[in-house]
Tab-separated table of C-alpha atoms in Angstrom:
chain	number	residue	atom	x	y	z
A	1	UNK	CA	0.000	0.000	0.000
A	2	UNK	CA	1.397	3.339	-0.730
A	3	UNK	CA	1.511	5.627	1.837
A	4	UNK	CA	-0.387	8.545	2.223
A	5	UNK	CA	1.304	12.419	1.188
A	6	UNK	CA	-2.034	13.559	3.767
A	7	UNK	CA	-0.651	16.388	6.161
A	8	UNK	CA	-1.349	15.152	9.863
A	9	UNK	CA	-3.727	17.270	11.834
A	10	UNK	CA	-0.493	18.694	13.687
A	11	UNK	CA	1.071	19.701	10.345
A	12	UNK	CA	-1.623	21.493	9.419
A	13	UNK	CA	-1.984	23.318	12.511
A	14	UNK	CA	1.680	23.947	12.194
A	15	UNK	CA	1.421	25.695	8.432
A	16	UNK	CA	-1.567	27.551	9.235
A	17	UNK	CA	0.198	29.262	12.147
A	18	UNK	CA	3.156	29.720	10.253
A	19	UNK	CA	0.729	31.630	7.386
A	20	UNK	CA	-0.516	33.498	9.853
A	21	UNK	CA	3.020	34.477	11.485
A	22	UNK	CA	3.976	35.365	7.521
A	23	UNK	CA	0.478	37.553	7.326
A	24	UNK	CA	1.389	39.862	10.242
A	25	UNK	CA	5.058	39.913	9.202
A	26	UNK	CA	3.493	41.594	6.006
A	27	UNK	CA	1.461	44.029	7.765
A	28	UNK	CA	4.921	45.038	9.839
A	29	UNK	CA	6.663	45.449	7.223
A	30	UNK	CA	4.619	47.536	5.471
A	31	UNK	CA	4.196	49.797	8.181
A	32	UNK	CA	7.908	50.128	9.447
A	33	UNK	CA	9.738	48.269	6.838
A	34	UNK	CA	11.950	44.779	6.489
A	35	UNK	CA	14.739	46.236	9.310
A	36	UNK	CA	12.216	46.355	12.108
A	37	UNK	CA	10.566	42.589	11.767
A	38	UNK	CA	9.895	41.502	15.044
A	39	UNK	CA	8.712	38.480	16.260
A	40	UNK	CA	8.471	39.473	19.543
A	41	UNK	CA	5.813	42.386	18.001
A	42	UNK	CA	3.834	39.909	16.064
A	43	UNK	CA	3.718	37.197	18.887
A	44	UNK	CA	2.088	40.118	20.870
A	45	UNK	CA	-0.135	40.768	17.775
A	46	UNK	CA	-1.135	37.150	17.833
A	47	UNK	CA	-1.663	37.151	21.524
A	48	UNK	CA	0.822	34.298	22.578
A	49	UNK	CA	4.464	34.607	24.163
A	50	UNK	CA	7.533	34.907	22.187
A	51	UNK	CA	8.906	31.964	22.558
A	52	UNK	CA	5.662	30.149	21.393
A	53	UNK	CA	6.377	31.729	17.759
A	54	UNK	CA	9.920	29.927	18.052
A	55	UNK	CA	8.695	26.900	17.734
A	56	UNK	CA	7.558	28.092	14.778
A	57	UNK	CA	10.204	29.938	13.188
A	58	UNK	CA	13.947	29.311	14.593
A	59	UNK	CA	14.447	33.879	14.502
A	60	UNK	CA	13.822	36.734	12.117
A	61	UNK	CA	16.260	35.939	9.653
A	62	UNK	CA	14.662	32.425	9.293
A	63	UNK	CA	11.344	34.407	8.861
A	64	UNK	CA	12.724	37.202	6.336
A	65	UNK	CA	13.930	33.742	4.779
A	66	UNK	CA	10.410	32.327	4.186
A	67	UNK	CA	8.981	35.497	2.816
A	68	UNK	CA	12.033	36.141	0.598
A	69	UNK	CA	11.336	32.731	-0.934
A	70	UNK	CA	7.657	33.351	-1.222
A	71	UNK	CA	7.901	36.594	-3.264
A	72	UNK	CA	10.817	35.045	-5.424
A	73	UNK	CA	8.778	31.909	-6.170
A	74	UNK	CA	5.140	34.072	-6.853
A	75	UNK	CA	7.586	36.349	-9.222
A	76	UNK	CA	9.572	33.146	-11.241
A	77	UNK	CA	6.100	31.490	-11.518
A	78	UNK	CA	4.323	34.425	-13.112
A	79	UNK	CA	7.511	35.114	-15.023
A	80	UNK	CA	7.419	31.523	-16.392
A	81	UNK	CA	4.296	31.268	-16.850
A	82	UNK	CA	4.456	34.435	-19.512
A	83	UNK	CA	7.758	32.931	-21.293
A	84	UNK	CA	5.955	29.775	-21.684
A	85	UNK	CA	3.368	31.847	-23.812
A	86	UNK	CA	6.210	32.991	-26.246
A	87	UNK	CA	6.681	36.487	-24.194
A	88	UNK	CA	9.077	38.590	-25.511
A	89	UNK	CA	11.019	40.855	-23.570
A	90	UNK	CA	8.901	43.377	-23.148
A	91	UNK	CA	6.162	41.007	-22.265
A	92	UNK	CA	7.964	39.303	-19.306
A	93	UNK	CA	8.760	43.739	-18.380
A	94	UNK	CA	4.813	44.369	-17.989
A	95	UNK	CA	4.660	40.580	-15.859
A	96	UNK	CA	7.217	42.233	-13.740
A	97	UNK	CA	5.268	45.576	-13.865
A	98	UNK	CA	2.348	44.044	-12.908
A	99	UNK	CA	3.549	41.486	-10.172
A	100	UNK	CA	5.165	44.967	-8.762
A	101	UNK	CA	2.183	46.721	-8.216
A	102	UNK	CA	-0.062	44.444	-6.683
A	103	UNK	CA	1.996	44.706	-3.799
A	104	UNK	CA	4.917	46.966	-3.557
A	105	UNK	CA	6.575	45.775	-0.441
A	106	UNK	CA	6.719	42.146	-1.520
A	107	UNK	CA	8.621	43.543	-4.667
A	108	UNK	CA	10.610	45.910	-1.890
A	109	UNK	CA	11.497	43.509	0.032
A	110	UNK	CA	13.612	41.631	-2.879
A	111	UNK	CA	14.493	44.363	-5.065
A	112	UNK	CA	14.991	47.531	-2.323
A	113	UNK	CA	17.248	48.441	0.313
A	114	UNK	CA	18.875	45.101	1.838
A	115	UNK	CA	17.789	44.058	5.135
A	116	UNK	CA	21.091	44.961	7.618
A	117	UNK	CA	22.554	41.555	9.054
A	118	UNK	CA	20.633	39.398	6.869
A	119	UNK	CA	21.860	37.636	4.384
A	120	UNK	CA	20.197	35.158	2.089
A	121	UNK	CA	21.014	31.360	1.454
A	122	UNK	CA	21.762	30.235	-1.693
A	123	UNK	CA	18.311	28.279	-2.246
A	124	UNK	CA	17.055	32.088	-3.088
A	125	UNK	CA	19.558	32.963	-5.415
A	126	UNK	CA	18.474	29.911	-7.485
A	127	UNK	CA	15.142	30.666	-7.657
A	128	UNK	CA	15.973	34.750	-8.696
A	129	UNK	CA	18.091	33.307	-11.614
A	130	UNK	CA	15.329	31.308	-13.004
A	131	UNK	CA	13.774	35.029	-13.324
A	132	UNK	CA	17.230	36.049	-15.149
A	133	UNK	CA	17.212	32.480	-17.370
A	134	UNK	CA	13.784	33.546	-18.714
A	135	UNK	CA	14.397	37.022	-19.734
A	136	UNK	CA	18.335	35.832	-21.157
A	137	UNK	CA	16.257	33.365	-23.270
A	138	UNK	CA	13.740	35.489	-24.436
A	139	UNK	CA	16.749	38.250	-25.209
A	140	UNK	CA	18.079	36.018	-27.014
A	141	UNK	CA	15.536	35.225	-29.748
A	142	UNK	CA	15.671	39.046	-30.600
A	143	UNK	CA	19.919	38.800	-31.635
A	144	UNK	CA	20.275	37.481	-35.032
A	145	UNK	CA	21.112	41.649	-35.893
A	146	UNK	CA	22.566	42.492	-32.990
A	147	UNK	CA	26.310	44.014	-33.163
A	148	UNK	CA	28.734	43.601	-30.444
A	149	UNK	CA	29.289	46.243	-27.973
A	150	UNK	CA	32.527	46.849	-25.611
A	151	UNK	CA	30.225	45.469	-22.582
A	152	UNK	CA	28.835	42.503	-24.475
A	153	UNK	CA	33.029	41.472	-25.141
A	154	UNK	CA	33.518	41.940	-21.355
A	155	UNK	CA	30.308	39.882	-20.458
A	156	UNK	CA	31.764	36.804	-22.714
A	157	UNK	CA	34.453	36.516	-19.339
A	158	UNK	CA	32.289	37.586	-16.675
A	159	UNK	CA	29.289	35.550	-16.837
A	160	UNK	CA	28.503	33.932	-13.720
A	161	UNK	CA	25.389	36.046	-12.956
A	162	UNK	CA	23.751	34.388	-15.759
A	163	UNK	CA	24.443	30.491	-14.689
A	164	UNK	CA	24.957	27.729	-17.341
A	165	UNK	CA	22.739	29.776	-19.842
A	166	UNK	CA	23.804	29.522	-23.331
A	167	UNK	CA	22.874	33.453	-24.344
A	168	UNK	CA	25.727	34.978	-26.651
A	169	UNK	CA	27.234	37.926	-24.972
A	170	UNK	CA	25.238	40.417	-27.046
A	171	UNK	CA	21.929	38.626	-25.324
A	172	UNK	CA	23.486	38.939	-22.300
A	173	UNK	CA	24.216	42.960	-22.502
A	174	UNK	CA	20.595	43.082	-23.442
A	175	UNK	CA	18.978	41.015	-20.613
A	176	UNK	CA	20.931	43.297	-18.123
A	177	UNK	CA	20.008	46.889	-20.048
A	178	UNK	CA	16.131	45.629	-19.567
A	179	UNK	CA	16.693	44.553	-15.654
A	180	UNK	CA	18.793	47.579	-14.520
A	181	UNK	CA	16.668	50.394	-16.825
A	182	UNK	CA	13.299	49.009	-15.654
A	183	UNK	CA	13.631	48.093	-12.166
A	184	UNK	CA	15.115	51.809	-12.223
A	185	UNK	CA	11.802	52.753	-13.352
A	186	UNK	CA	9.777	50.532	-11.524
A	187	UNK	CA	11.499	51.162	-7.665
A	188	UNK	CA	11.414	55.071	-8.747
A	189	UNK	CA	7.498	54.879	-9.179
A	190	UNK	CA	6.683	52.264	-6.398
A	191	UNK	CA	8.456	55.002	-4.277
A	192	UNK	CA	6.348	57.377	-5.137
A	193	UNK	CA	8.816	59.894	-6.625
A	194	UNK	CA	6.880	60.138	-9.684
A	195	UNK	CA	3.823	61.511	-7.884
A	196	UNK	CA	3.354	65.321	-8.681
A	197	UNK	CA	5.568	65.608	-11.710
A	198	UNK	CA	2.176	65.146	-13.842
A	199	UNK	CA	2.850	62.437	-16.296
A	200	UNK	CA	1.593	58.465	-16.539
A	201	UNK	CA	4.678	56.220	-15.151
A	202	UNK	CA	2.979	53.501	-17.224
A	203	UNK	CA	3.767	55.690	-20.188
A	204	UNK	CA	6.945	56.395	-19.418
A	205	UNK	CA	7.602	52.302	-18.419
A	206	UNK	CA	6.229	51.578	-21.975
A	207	UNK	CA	8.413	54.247	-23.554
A	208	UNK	CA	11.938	52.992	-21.716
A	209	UNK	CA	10.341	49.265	-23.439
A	210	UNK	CA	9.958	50.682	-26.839
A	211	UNK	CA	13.995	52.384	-26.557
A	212	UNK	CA	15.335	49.031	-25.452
A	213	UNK	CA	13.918	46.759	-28.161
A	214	UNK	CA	14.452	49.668	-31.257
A	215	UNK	CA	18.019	49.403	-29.785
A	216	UNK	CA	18.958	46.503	-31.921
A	217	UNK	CA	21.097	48.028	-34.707
């Protein structure tokens, strides 16, 4: 007989308290950002002691872990998802977009300021260069006119960033011009410095899309 995959009564228990722990975590950091995640403060918000949430999760870092994970793994997902469809650069730049702005501190919290004293394990880099692999891939479908720049020579030595994926140096120049020029974009509008100067960020997001993929010749 095979045995069963069911969750025991305790495990389930044990992942709905940990959602929960991850839910007011959220709310925290939203309020006073990744740096002051306490789980002292949400074990108060809960209502239990603060070692009862350590049974849960081993200290912040381990908790910053989790949600780190989360918000990589949502983002790769969606990202995949839309390269699986044929998306083209700019496509998998408006999943991004998107992703972004249904909830700002999740993006924040991978793509902003570093948390001070934490540092992530490897596991998360993995799943952010499954991000990178897609958009490389896609990149490179659009290089068959592509001429070689200075950068795209020094990428062809210093490719580690970009894992075992095949993309020619030119594809690799262009995979980083999208990710540094629109997360530019994106973390300047998230942050609300865009508010008051009268124009539609989507606009200018869409214009910055247009500029990279003309820039072919």
């Amino acid at each position: 007989m095979a045995k069963s995959d069911a969750a025991t009564p305790r495990e389930r228990y044990r992942a709905q308290v940990r959602t929960e722990i991850k839910q007011h975590a959220w709310e925290q950091i939203a309020t006073a950002g990744a740096s002051a995640l306490s789980l002292n403060a949400i074990a108060k918000r809960m209502g239990v002691s603060g070692p009862a949430l350590y049974r849960y999760y081993a200290g912040r870092d381990e908790l910053i872990t989790e949600l780190i994970r989360d918000a990589y793994r949502s983002l790769a997902d969606a990202v995949h998802a839309a390269a699986g469809t044929g998306a083209d650069p700019a496509g998998l730049a408006h999943v991004l977009r998107d992703w972004a702005l249904a909830d700002p501190q999740r993006y924040f919290l991978i793509y902003g300021t570093p948390v001070p004293g934490y540092h992530a394990p490897e596991e998360i880099t993995g799943i952010s260069q499954e991000i990178m692999a897609d958009l490389l891939t896609a990149c490179t479908a659009l290089e068959p006119d592509a001429p070689a720049t200075p950068f795209a020579a020094h990428l062809a030595g210093h490719r580690d960033w970009a894992g075992d994926h095949p993309a020619p140096p030119e594809a690799l120049h262009r995979a980083l011009a999208f990710w540094t020029r629109l997360h530019g974009v994106l973390s300047l509008e998230l942050a609300g410095h865009f508010t008051g100067m009268g124009f539609d960020p989507a606009q200018l997001f869409r214009a910055e899309l247009d500029d990279l993929v003309a820039r072919r010749g």
